[in-house]
Amino acid sequence: MDNRNYNTNLFKPKTQYARINTRIIIISLLIWAVAVFGFQIALRVMERPVPEKSYVTFSKFWTKIHKGTVTNQDKAELAKVYLTVMGKYEKLRSNNILQKAFTFTLLTIDPGKVNSLSATEARYMLGLSEKSLLAKVIPYALVPAKDSVLSRNEAKQIPVLMKKYLIHNRSVLTDTKFLGFPFHYFYTSVFLLILFVVMCWSYCFIIQKVNTKLGINEDES
Amino acid sequence: MIKRIIIGLFCFLMITSSIYADASTSEALKLEGSFKIGPAIILILILGIFISVGLLNKAKDTQDYWAAGRKISRVGSGMAIASNWMSAASFLGMAAIMYGSGYHGLSYVVGWTGGYVLLLVLMAAQIRRFGKYTAPDFIGDRFYSKGLRATTAVVAILISISYCVGQFGGIGLMFKWILGIDYVWAVIIGASVVLGYTLISGMLGVTKNMQIQYVIIIISFIIPLYILMIKFNYFWLLPQIGYGQVVSDIVAGIAPGEFLTSTAHGYAILPSPEFAMPWDTATGKTFFQWMATCFALMVGTAGLPHVIQRFYVVPKTNDARWSVVWGLFFISLLYWSAPVYSAFGKILSAAPEVGALAKDAIVVYTAQLGKIHPLVVGFLAAGAISAAFSTVSGLLVAGASAFSHDLYYKVINPSASAETQMKMARLGTVLMSIIVASIALLKLALIAQLVAVAFSLAGCTIFPLFLLGIWWSRANREGAIAGLVTGIIVSLIAIIYFIAGKYGVQLPAHEAINYWINPWYFAWFGAPLAILVNIVVSLMTEDTPLEIKKFLAEKVHST
């Protein structure tokens, strides 16, 4: 027999069964690729950077600091933003720049506390209840007054940190709720797995039907 | 058999929980560092079951050892696939990566399940029809090269070692948690137990055990979820759906309320959109990394020797396909559930006083912080060990097969008797265990990340050879060698840069290399490149011999 008659190529099927199988494989792979990667690309294309409320607060009062128009009330709000960021991750609670920024901000509200600022006093200054999560972050956010002075470079890092931790990629796909989930989270963590199982089941079912229809016994041939 | 074991385990839990009830409160507060008697008893009981089943189903000859005598049913094989697959990386690592990196962690969930679609439609039936025992067997015969067989046998061993390192790390963490001993001793004890078990039983015992292990893994993983959902007043009938509200609560933040954790802190969290929003800057992960990780894990899934090997143990081609469907379904039961632990873990560990927790143990810590009975937590930890054991035993068998069958018998000593082959398989198992345990002691990365290295390695080396070997008869020995060398070079670059970085050595362009071909996802680049090189070199060199083409056409694609 001619050597070419034994050539095997996914894209050049020779028998009826092979043609059907190739079609199913290509359709399956297309669905698979679009469902997995197409959705993530859509998510990426549609997303917009959306700041948390805390970031809006930060931007407002950070600008006021630079203009020299900031009030003590504004400073207290700013200090709460620092606590919010530090409350997010354990590693941020030991971030020295944020610790300095928090302590320094409180000391500018009440310079008289320079030698005696405690966590309880800080909580009172910020008007936080004992049970609030922000209040629980305070002990980790305070540093001795003498260590709270920010260098110019450290001060420049503060807006960078705020941007990193308080701005998020959001879109209609992330803000729409489905069964309690943000939709994109449901799609990726739940739906895609269902789709994979259904695709695999369908593939087996169809191939079995094709084998029966064409009278093929795969293990005998 | 499985039913009796489950009933026995249930009765044991009931009896010991009543004895153990008084100690529960104090023990729940100790997240780690002390000997936990209840969990230790459960662990010993479960290990006893594994070893008994292994002894009852001891391998009689090489065919039993390598391919379980081809006696396993579709559902049984699906359970074995799932158990073999659901490693410490699935049980502990996935929740860990989502806990630390939010939405990025879902690339592991999707990558480790989506790869089965590739495996099914492109390979499962064809591999079964090819009729070999191991991945190097297939490659050696398909590309008519002893050198390729030997090289892929070495690659298969390296993949098994890389995969096992994460598992031994998980076993070490759980033994440390239960026994309250040092991590080093925990790894040594865990490694010794799993080694002894694998040596005694071989794959027939392993396969039977895998079915029991699956049941234990999935029950131990899901029970705490129901308790958490009920305790914190979420929709508990289907925790895998009910936790959607938990995710939304994390995004919006939860004010302190009536619920308390085991450490007496409120069930509360500050607004944390970074947990759920895609490629959030706070997690340090990018869109590219999500896509690359997901793709690399998918092609790696379709190239892992110990996964491919499972298709040799089913009796018929159709069974090979259906075993994938069952396997994927059983795997998905756990993968739908893992994000629930990361979500609850995020909230329950939000109180600053909780401090830094070992991410890889977050599943167990979540159950503890959620005030779940210590025996149930102990059962959960034993489930984690079962998950690691089931995978490690399969990997050790795959690695030992590569060593004994593909290297020793097929290349070094073709006249070796079956008895000598068995001895070499056992020697290979011991050597691999020692190497793996030694690397695991270094604690190089998170479990899921360590395992991801094995996937990328498989994706760059084995996957291209199987894909082209099955679907393109023009792919020849020269193309295969060139493709394999390309895959190995890309893998070496990624791994060398990672290890150098770990020890503070900065190689040229280290930042770019570590980002674009990171050890967790270098297959996104290596796999397509290896395929391309294989195609180009094959087209430039002599055609595949007629008998190989004939075999492919008549045997593998005969229909």
PDB file of C-alpha atoms in Angstrom, chain B residues 85-102 104-109 112 166-167 169-171 173-174 221 297 334-335 338-339 341-342 358-364 384 387-388 445-452:
ATOM      1  CA  TRP B  85      -5.386  13.912  41.207  1.00  0.00           C
ATOM      2  CA  MET B  86      -6.743  15.440  44.406  1.00  0.00           C
ATOM      3  CA  SER B  87      -3.468  15.989  46.079  1.00  0.00           C
ATOM      4  CA  ALA B  88      -2.346  18.248  48.884  1.00  0.00           C
ATOM      5  CA  ALA B  89      -2.289  20.928  46.190  1.00  0.00           C
ATOM      6  CA  SER B  90      -6.030  20.527  45.636  1.00  0.00           C
ATOM      7  CA  PHE B  91      -6.961  19.923  49.252  1.00  0.00           C
ATOM      8  CA  LEU B  92      -4.736  22.519  50.909  1.00  0.00           C
ATOM      9  CA  GLY B  93      -2.940  24.474  48.188  1.00  0.00           C
ATOM     10  CA  MET B  94      -5.849  25.764  46.152  1.00  0.00           C
ATOM     11  CA  ALA B  95      -7.602  27.397  49.099  1.00  0.00           C
ATOM     12  CA  ALA B  96      -4.193  28.762  50.128  1.00  0.00           C
ATOM     13  CA  ILE B  97      -3.557  30.435  46.796  1.00  0.00           C
ATOM     14  CA  MET B  98      -7.062  31.945  46.706  1.00  0.00           C
ATOM     15  CA  TYR B  99      -6.735  33.073  50.314  1.00  0.00           C
ATOM     16  CA  GLY B 100      -3.505  34.912  49.479  1.00  0.00           C
ATOM     17  CA  SER B 101      -4.056  35.956  45.865  1.00  0.00           C
ATOM     18  CA  GLY B 102      -7.848  36.183  45.484  1.00  0.00           C
ATOM     19  CA  HIS B 104      -5.762  34.704  40.685  1.00  0.00           C
ATOM     20  CA  GLY B 105      -6.219  31.467  42.628  1.00  0.00           C
ATOM     21  CA  LEU B 106      -9.152  30.603  40.375  1.00  0.00           C
ATOM     22  CA  SER B 107      -6.691  30.179  37.492  1.00  0.00           C
ATOM     23  CA  TYR B 108      -5.544  27.045  39.355  1.00  0.00           C
ATOM     24  CA  VAL B 109      -9.130  25.812  39.770  1.00  0.00           C
ATOM     25  CA  TRP B 112      -6.564  21.910  36.875  1.00  0.00           C
ATOM     26  CA  GLY B 166       4.525  19.728  47.249  1.00  0.00           C
ATOM     27  CA  GLN B 167       2.748  16.642  48.557  1.00  0.00           C
ATOM     28  CA  GLY B 169       5.273  19.527  52.164  1.00  0.00           C
ATOM     29  CA  GLY B 170       1.518  19.109  52.733  1.00  0.00           C
ATOM     30  CA  ILE B 171       2.012  15.831  54.597  1.00  0.00           C
ATOM     31  CA  LEU B 173       2.358  20.450  57.585  1.00  0.00           C
ATOM     32  CA  MET B 174      -0.503  18.182  58.604  1.00  0.00           C
ATOM     33  CA  PHE B 221     -13.604  18.171  52.955  1.00  0.00           C
ATOM     34  CA  LEU B 297      -1.821  23.972  34.068  1.00  0.00           C
ATOM     35  CA  LEU B 334     -13.721  19.173  45.616  1.00  0.00           C
ATOM     36  CA  TYR B 335     -12.816  22.085  43.339  1.00  0.00           C
ATOM     37  CA  ALA B 338     -12.158  24.676  47.917  1.00  0.00           C
ATOM     38  CA  PRO B 339     -12.994  28.378  47.339  1.00  0.00           C
ATOM     39  CA  TYR B 341     -12.571  27.586  52.646  1.00  0.00           C
ATOM     40  CA  SER B 342     -10.605  30.520  51.269  1.00  0.00           C
ATOM     41  CA  ALA B 358       0.554  29.527  57.212  1.00  0.00           C
ATOM     42  CA  LYS B 359      -1.428  29.836  53.974  1.00  0.00           C
ATOM     43  CA  ASP B 360      -1.003  26.160  53.107  1.00  0.00           C
ATOM     44  CA  ALA B 361      -2.825  25.178  56.289  1.00  0.00           C
ATOM     45  CA  ILE B 362      -5.658  27.697  55.880  1.00  0.00           C
ATOM     46  CA  VAL B 363      -8.229  24.934  55.266  1.00  0.00           C
ATOM     47  CA  VAL B 364      -7.573  23.483  58.710  1.00  0.00           C
ATOM     48  CA  ALA B 384      -5.602  16.277  53.643  1.00  0.00           C
ATOM     49  CA  ALA B 387      -5.157  13.424  49.498  1.00  0.00           C
ATOM     50  CA  ALA B 388      -1.383  13.755  49.627  1.00  0.00           C
ATOM     51  CA  ALA B 445       7.257  27.763  47.845  1.00  0.00           C
ATOM     52  CA  LEU B 446       3.546  27.212  48.449  1.00  0.00           C
ATOM     53  CA  ILE B 447       2.283  23.676  47.768  1.00  0.00           C
ATOM     54  CA  ALA B 448       0.195  24.693  44.743  1.00  0.00           C
ATOM     55  CA  GLN B 449       3.141  26.562  43.251  1.00  0.00           C
ATOM     56  CA  LEU B 450       5.530  23.638  43.715  1.00  0.00           C
ATOM     57  CA  VAL B 451       3.052  21.348  42.024  1.00  0.00           C
ATOM     58  CA  ALA B 452       2.554  23.869  39.215  1.00  0.00           C
TER      59      ALA B 452
END
